[in-house]
mmCIF file of C-alpha atoms in Angstrom:
data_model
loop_
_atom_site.group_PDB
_atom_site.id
_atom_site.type_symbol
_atom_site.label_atom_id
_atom_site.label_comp_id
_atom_site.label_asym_id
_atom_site.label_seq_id
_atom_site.Cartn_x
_atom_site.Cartn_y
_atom_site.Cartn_z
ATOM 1 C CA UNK A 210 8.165 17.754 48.195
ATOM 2 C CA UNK A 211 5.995 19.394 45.752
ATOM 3 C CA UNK A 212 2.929 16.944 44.668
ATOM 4 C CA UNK A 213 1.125 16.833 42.160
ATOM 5 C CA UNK A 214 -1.953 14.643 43.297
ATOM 6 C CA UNK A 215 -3.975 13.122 40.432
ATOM 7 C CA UNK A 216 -7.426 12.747 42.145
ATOM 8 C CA UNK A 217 -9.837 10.064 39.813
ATOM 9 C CA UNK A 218 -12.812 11.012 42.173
ATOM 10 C CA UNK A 219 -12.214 7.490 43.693
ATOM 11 C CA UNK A 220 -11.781 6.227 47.640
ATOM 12 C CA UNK A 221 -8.358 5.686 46.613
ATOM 13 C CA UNK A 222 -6.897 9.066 45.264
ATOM 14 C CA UNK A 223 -8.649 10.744 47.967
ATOM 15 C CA UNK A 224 -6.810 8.911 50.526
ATOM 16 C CA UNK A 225 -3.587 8.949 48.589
ATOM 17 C CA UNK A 226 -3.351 12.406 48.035
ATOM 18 C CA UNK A 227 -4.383 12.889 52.507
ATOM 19 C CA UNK A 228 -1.709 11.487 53.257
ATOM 20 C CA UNK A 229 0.537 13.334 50.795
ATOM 21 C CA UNK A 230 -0.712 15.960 52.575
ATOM 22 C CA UNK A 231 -0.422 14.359 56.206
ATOM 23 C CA UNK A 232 3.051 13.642 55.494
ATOM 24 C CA UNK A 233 3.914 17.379 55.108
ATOM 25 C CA UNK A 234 4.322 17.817 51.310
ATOM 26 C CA UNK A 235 3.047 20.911 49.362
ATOM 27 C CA UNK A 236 0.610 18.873 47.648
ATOM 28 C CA UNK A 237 -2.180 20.500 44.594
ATOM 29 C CA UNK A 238 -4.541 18.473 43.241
ATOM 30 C CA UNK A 239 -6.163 17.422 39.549
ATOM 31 C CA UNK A 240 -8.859 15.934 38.041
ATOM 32 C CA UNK A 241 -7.445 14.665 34.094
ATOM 33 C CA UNK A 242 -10.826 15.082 32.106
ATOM 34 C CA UNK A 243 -10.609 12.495 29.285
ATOM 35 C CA UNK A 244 -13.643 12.244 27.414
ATOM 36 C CA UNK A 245 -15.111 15.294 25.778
ATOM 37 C CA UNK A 246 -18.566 14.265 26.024
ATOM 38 C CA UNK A 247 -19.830 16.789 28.678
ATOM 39 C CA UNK A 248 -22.664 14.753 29.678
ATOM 40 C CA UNK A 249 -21.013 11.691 30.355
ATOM 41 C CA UNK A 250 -22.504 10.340 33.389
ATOM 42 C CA UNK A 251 -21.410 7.367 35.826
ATOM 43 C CA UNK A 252 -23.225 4.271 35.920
ATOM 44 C CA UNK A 253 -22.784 2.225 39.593
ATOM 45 C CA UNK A 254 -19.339 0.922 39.519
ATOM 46 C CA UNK A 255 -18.841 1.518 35.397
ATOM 47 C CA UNK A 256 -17.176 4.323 33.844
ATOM 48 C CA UNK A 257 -14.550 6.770 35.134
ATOM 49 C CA UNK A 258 -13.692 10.051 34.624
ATOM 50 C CA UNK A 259 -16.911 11.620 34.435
ATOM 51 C CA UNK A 260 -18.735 14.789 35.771
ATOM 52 C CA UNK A 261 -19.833 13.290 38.984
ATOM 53 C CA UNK A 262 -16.448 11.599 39.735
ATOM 54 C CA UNK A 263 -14.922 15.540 38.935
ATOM 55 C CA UNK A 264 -17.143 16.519 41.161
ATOM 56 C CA UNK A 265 -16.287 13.927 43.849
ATOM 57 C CA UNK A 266 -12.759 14.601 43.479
ATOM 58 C CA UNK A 267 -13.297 18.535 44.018
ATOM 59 C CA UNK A 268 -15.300 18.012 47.101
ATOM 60 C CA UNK A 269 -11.950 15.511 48.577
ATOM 61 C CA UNK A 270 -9.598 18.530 47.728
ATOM 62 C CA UNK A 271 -11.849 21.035 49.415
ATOM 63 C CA UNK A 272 -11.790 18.678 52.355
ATOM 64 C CA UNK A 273 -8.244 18.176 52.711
ATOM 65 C CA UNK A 274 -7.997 21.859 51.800
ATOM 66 C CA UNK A 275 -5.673 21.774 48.948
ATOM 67 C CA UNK A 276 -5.624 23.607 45.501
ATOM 68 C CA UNK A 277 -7.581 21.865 42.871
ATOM 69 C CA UNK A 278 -7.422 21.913 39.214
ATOM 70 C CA UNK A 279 -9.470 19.924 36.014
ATOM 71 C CA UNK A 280 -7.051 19.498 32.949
ATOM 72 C CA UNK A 281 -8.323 18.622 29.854
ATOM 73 C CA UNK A 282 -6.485 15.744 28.426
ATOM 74 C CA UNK A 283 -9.170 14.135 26.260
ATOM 75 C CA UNK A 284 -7.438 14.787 22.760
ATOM 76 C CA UNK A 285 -3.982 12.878 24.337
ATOM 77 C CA UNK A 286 -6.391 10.417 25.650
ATOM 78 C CA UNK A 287 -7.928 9.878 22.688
ATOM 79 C CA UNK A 288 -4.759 9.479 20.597
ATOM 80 C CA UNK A 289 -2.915 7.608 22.727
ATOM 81 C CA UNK A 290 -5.344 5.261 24.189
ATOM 82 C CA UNK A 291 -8.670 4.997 22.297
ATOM 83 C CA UNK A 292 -6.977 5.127 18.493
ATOM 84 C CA UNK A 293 -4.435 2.657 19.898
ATOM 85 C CA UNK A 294 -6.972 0.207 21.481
ATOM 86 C CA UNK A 295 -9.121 0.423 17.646
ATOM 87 C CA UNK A 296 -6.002 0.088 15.446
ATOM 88 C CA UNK A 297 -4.466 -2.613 18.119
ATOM 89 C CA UNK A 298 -8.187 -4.776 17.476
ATOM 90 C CA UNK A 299 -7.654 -4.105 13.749
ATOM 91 C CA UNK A 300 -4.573 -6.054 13.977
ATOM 92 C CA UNK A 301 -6.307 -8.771 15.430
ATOM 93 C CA UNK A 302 -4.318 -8.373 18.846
ATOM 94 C CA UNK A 303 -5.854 -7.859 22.583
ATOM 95 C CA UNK A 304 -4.816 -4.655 23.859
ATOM 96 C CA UNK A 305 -4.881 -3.144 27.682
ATOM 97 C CA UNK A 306 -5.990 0.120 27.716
ATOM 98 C CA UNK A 307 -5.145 0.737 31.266
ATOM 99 C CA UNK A 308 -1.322 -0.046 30.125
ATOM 100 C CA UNK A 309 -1.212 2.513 27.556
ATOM 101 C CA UNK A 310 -3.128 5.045 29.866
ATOM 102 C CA UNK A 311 -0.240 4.415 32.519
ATOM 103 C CA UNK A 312 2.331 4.859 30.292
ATOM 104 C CA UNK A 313 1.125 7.218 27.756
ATOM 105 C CA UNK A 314 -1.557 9.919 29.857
ATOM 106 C CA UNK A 315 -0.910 9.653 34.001
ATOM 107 C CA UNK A 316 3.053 9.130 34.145
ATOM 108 C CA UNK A 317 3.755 11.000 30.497
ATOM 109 C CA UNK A 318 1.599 13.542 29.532
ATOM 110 C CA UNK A 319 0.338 14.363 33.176
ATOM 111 C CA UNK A 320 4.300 13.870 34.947
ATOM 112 C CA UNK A 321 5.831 16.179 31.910
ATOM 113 C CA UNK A 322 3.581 18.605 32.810
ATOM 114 C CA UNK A 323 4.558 18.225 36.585
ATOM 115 C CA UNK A 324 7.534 18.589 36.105
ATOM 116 C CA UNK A 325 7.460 21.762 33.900
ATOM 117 C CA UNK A 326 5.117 23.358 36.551
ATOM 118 C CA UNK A 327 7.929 23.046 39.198
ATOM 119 C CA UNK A 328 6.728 19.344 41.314
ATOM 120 C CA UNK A 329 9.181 17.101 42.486
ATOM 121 C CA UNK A 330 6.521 13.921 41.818
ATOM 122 C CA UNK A 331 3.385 12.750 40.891
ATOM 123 C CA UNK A 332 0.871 10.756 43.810
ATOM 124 C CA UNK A 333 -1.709 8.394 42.576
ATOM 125 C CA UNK A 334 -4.052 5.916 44.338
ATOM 126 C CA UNK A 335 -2.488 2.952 42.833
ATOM 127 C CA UNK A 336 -1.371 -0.026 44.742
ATOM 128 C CA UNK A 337 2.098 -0.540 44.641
ATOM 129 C CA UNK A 338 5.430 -0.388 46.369
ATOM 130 C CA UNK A 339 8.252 2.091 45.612
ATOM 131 C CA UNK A 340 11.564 0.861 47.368
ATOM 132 C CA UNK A 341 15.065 2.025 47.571
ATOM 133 C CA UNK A 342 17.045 -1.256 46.196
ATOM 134 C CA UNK A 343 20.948 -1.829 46.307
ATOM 135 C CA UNK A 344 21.203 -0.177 42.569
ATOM 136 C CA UNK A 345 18.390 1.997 42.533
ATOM 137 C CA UNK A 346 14.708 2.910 42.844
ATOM 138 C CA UNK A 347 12.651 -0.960 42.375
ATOM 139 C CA UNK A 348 9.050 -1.198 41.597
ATOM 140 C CA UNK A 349 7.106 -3.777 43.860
ATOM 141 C CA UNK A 350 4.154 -5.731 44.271
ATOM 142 C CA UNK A 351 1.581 -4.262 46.782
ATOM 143 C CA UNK A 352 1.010 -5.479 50.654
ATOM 144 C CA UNK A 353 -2.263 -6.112 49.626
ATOM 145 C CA UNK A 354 -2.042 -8.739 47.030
ATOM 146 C CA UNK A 355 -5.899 -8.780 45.902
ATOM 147 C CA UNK A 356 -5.469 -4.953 45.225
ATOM 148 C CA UNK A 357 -1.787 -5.168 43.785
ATOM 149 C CA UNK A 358 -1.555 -3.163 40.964
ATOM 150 C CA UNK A 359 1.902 -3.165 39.976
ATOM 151 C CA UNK A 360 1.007 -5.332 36.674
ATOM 152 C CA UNK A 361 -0.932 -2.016 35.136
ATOM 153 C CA UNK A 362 2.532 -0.221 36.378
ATOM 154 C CA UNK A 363 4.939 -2.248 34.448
ATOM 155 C CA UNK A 364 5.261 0.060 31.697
ATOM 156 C CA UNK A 365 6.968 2.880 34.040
ATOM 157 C CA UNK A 366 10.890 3.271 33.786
ATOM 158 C CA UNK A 367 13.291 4.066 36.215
ATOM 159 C CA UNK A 368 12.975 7.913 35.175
ATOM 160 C CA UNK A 369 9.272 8.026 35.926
ATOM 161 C CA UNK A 370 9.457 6.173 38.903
ATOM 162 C CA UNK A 371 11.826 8.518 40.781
ATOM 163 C CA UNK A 372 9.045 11.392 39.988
ATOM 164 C CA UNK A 373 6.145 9.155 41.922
ATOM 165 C CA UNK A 374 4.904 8.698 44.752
ATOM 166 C CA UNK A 375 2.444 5.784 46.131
ATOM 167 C CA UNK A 376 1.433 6.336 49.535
ATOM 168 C CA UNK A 377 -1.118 3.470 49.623
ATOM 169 C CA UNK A 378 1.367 0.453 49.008
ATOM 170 C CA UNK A 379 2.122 -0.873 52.332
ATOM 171 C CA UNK A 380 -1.575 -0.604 53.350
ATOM 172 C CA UNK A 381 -2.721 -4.202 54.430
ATOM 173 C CA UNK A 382 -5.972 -3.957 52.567
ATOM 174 C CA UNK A 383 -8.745 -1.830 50.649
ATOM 175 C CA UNK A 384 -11.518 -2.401 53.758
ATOM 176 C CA UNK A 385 -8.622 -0.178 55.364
ATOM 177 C CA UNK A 386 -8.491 2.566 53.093
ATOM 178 C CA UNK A 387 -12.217 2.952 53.269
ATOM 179 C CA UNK A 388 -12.279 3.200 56.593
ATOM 180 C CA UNK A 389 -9.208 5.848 56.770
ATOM 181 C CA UNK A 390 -11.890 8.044 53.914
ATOM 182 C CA UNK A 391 -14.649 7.691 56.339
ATOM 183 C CA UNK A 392 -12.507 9.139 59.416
ATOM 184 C CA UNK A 393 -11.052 11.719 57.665
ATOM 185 C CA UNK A 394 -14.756 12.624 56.463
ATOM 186 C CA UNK A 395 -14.414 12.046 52.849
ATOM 187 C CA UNK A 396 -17.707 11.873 50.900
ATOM 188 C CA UNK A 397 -16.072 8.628 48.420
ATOM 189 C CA UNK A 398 -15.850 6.253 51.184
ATOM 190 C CA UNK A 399 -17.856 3.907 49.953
ATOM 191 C CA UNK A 400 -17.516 4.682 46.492
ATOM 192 C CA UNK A 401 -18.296 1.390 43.830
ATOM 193 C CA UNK A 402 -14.322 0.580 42.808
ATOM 194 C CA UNK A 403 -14.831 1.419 38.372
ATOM 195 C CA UNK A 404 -13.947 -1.672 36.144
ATOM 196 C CA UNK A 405 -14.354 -2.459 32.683
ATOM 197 C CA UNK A 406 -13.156 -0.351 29.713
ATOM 198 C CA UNK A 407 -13.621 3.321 30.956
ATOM 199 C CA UNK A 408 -14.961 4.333 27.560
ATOM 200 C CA UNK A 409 -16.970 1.770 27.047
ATOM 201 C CA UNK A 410 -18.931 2.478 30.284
ATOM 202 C CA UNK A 411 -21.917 0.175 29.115
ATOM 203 C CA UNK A 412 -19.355 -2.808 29.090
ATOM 204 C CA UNK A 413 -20.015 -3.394 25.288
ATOM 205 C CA UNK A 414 -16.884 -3.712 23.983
ATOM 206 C CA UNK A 415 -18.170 -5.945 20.585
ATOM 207 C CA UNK A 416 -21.088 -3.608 19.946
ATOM 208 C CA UNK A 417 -19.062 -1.170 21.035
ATOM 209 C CA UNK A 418 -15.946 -1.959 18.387
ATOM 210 C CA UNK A 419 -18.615 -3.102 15.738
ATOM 211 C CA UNK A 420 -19.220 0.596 15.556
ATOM 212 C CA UNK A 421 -15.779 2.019 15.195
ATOM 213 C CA UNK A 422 -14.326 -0.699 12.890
ATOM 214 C CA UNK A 423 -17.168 -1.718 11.404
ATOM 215 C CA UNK A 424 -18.304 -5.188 9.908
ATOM 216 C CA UNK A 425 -16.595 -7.288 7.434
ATOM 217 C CA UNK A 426 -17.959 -11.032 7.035
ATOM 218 C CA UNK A 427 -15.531 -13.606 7.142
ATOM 219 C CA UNK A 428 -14.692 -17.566 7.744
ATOM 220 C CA UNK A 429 -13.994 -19.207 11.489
ATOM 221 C CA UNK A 430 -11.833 -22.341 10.876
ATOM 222 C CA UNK A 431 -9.926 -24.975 12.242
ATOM 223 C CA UNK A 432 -6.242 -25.460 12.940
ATOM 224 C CA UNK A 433 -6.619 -27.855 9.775
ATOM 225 C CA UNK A 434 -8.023 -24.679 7.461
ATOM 226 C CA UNK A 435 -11.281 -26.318 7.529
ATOM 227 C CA UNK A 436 -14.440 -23.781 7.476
ATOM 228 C CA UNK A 437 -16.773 -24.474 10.930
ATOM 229 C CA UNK A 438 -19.023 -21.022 10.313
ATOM 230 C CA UNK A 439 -18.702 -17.274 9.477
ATOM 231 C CA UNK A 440 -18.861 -14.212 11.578
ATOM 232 C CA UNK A 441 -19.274 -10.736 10.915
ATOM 233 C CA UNK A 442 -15.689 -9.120 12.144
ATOM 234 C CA UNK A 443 -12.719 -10.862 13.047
ATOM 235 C CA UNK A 444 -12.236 -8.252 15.388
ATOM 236 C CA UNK A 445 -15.322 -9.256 17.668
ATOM 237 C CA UNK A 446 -13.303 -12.401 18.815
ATOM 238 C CA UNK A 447 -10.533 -12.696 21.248
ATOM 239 C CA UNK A 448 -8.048 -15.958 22.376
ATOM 240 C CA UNK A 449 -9.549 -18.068 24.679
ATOM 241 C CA UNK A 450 -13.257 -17.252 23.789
ATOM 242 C CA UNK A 451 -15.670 -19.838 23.743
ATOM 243 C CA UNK A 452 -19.068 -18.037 23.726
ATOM 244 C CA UNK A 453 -21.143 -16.383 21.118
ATOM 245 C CA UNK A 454 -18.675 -18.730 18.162
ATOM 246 C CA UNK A 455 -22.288 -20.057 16.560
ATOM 247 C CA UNK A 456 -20.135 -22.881 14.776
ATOM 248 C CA UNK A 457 -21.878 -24.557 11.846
ATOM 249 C CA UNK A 458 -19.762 -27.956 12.615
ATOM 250 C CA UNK A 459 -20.075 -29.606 15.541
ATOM 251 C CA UNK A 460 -16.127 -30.395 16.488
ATOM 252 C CA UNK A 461 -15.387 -34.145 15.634
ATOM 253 C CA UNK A 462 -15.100 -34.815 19.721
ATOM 254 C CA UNK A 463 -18.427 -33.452 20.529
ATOM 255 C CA UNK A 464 -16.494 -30.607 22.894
ATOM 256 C CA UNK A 465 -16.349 -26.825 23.378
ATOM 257 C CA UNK A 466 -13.993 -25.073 20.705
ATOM 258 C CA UNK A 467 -12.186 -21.996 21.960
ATOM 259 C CA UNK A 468 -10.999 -19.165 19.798
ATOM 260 C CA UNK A 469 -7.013 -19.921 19.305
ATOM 261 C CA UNK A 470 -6.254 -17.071 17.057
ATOM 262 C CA UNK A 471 -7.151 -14.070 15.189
ATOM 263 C CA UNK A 472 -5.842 -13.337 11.426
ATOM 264 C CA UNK A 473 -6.974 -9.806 10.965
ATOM 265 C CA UNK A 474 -5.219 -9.889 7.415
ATOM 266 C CA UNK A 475 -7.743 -12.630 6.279
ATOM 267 C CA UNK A 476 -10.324 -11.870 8.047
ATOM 268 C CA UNK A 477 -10.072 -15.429 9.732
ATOM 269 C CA UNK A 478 -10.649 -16.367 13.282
ATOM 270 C CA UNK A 479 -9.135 -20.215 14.318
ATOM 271 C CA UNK A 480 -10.865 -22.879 16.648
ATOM 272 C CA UNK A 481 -9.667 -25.670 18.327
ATOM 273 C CA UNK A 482 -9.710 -27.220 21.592
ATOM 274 C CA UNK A 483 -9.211 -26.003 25.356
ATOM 275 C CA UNK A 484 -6.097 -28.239 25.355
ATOM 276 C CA UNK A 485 -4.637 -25.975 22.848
ATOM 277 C CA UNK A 486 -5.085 -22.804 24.318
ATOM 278 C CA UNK A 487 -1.545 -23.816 25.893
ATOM 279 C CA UNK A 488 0.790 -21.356 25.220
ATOM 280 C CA UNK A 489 5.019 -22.795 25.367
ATOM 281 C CA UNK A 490 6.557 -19.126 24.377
ATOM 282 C CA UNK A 491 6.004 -15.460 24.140
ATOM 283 C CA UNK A 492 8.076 -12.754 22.232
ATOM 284 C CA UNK A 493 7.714 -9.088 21.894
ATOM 285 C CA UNK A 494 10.162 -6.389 21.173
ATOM 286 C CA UNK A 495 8.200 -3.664 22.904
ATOM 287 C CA UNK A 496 9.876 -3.911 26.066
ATOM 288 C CA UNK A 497 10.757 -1.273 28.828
ATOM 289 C CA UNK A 498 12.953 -1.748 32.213
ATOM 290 C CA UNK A 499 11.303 -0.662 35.764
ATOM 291 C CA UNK A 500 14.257 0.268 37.264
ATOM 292 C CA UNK A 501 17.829 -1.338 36.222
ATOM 293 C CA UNK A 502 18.069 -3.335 33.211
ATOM 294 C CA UNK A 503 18.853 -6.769 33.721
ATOM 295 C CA UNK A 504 22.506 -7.573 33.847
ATOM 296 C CA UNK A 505 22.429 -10.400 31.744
ATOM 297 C CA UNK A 506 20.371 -11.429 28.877
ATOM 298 C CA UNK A 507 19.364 -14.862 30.230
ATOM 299 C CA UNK A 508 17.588 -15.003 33.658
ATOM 300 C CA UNK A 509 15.186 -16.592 35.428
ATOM 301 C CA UNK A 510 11.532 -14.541 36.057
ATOM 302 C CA UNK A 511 8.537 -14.751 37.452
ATOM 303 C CA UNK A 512 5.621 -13.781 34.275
ATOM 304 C CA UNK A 513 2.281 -12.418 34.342
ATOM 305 C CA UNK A 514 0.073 -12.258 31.348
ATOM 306 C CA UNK A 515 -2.561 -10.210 32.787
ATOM 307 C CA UNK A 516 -3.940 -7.821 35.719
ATOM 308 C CA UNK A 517 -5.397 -10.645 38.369
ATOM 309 C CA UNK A 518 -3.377 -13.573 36.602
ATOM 310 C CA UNK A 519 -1.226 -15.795 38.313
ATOM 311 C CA UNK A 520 2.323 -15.265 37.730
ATOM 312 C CA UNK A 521 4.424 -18.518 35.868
ATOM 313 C CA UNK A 522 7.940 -19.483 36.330
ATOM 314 C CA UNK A 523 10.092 -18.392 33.156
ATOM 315 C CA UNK A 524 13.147 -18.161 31.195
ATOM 316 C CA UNK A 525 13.188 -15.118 29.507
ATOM 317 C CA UNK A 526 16.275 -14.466 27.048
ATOM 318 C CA UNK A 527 16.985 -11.215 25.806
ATOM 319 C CA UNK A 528 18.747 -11.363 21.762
ATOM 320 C CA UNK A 529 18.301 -9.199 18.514
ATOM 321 C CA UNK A 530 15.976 -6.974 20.463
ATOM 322 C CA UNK A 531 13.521 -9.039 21.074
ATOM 323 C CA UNK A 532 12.708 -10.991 24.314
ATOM 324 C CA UNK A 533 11.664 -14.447 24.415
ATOM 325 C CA UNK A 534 9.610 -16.197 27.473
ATOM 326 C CA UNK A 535 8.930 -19.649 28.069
ATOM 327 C CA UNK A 536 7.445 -20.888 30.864
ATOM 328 C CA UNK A 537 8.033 -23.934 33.194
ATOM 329 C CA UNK A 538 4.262 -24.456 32.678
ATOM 330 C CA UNK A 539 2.493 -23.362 29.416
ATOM 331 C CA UNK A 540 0.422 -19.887 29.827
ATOM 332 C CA UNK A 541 -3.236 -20.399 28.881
ATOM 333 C CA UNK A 542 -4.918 -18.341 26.159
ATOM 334 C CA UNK A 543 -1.869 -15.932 25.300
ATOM 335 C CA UNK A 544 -3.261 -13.209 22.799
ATOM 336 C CA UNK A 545 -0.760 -11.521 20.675
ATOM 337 C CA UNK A 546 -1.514 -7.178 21.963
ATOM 338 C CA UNK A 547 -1.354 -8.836 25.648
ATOM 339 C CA UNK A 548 1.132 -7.178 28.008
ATOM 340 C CA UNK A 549 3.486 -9.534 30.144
ATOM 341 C CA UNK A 550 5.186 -8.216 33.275
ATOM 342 C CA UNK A 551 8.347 -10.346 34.190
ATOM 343 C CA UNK A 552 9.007 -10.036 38.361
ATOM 344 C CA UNK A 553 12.134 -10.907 40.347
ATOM 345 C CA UNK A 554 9.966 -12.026 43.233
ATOM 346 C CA UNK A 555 7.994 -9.004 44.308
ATOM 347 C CA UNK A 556 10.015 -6.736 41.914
ATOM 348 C CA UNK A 557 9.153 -5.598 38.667
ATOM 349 C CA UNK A 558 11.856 -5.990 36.520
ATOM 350 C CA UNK A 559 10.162 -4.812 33.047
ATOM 351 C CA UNK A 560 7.154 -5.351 30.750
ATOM 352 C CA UNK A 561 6.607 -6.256 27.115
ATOM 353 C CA UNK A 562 3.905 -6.173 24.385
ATOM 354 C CA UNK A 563 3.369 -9.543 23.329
ATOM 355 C CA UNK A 564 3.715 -10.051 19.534
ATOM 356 C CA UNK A 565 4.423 -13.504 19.079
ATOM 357 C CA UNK A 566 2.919 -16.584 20.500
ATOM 358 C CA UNK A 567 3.682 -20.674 20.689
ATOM 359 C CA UNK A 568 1.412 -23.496 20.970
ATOM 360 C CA UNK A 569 2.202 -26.163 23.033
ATOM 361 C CA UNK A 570 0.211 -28.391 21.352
ATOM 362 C CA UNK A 571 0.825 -28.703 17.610
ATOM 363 C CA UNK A 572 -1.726 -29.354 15.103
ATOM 364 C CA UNK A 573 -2.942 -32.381 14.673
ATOM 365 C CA UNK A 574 -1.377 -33.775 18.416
#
């Protein structure tokens, strides 16, 4: 095949797009610059895409002797992803910015382009299984579960993943992969693995928001409508936090209070108890298929609320085009912007933005 090898600068793309190559495949690779701020440098493990980890990814393709290529797709980036993450914290919901990248920049923007160009698929580093099922093409969970990635990839649909290609899914673990770069005499061997927010390299994401959204004092209350202190910007808070609250009233208990929601319209952020962080049903109406649709609109599911989450036994049903979760065993701190993946075992059956949550506790209980 013709492969289009989208190199981060990481241990992983490198070895991704070496075996595209070691396979046989025609394979050309590219760097996607996203930020515009020439300078921007890396920081240890925080921050991606910038000049050194171009640079890092140009010296893997001159190794494995390929074609290489930097495309600049920091104004889709910046439309797609950052605008999406500030309006989705206006709204006083918890976005994932590596969802939207996924769906919106490395299998849309950068597989339409592919394809135009003439190549059969797009290769990534990303840890995840692509197998051949009874009624198509099925998206599944890595060998290596600590690195399984296929949460982050539960946005792609069936289209999308017949164009890609991830070589490093069976691979029992990343100590493996590191080792593979360092025989094959790649410079990114050992290589810090990026986290965090990539545009937020520092990690700041309050100051960081603060900035774009500005401030906007308002009331933190209780589930009764009670005021316990003030705050600056409801968007600063997120479910389940517990630190940095600086409540006026002590809770009548004496214990922690956790942030339970976030009412961006009234500038209001809610407090209550741990115990109420409990979460008995999800909705959203956001929802895409990895592969074949279900073929009914009741089923059973496994559901994952985030990237390193456990997944929960559900019951998801499927009417007015919405779909509704609830889970054998409440989630725990469920934020309305939160993407939840729905497996069939190890196989992704689809994805949805959350937009509705349920307490399992009502007030007052």
């Amino acid at each position: 095949m013709r492969i289009l090898a989208a190199m981060s600068g990481g241990v992983d793309s490198a070895v991704a797009a070496a075996r595209a190559v070691e396979a046989g495949h025609d394979v050309v690779g590219v760097h996607l610059a996203l930020s515009r701020a020439g300078g921007t440098l890396r920081t240890g493990s925080r921050g991606c895409c910038t000049i050194e980890d171009a640079m890092d990814a140009r010296r893997a393709a001159d190794r494995l002797g390929i074609p290489f290529y930097v495309w600049d797709f920091s104004e889709r980036f910046r439309d797609d992803v950052i605008d999406d993450f500030i309006a989705e914290y206006r709204a006083g919901r918890t976005p994932n910015p590596c969802m939207r990248c996924n769906e919106k920049i490395k299998f849309a923007a950068l597989l339409e382009r592919a394809l135009e160009l003439g190549f059969d698929a797009v290769c990534t580093g990303h840890y995840a299984k692509l197998v051949d099922g009874p009624e198509g093409l099925e998206l599944h969970r890595a060998s290596d579960a600590a690195k399984d990635q296929s949460y982050v990839l539960g946005v792609l649909t069936a289209e999308q993943l017949a164009h890609t290609y991830f070589p490093l899914g069976s691979t029992p673990s990343k100590a493996l992969v590191r080792a593979e770069a360092e025989e094959r005499g790649l410079t990114v061997a050992h290589k810090p693995d990026s986290h965090d927010i990539c545009f937020i390299p520092d990690g700041d994401t309050r100051g960081w928001l603060a900035e774009k959204v500005g401030t906007a004092p308002g009331e933190i209350v209780d589930r009764t409508g009670a005021v316990v202190g003030k705050h600056e910007g409801a968007h600063a808070f997120t479910v389940g936090q517990r630190r940095g609250l600086a409540l006026g009233v002590p809770a009548p208990d004496g214990k922690p209070r956790f942030v339970l929601e976030v009412r961006p319209v009234s500038n209001t952020v809610v407090v209550g108890p741990k115990e109420a962080l409990a979460t008995a049903e999800i909705a959203g109406e956001r929802f895409t298929w990895a592969g074949r649709a279900p073929s009914t609109d009741e089923f059973a599911c496994d559901v994952q609320i985030r990237a390193h989450a456990d997944p929960v036994p559900a019951h998801a049903v499927i009417a007015d085009g919405v779909v509704t979760v609830r889970p054998e065993q409440p989630f725990e701190g469920v934020a309305p912007g939160q993407t939840a993946v729905m497996y069939d075992g190890t196989r992704v059956i689809g994805q949805f933005t959350i937009d509705r949550t349920v307490s399992a506790v009502p007030v007052g209980a």
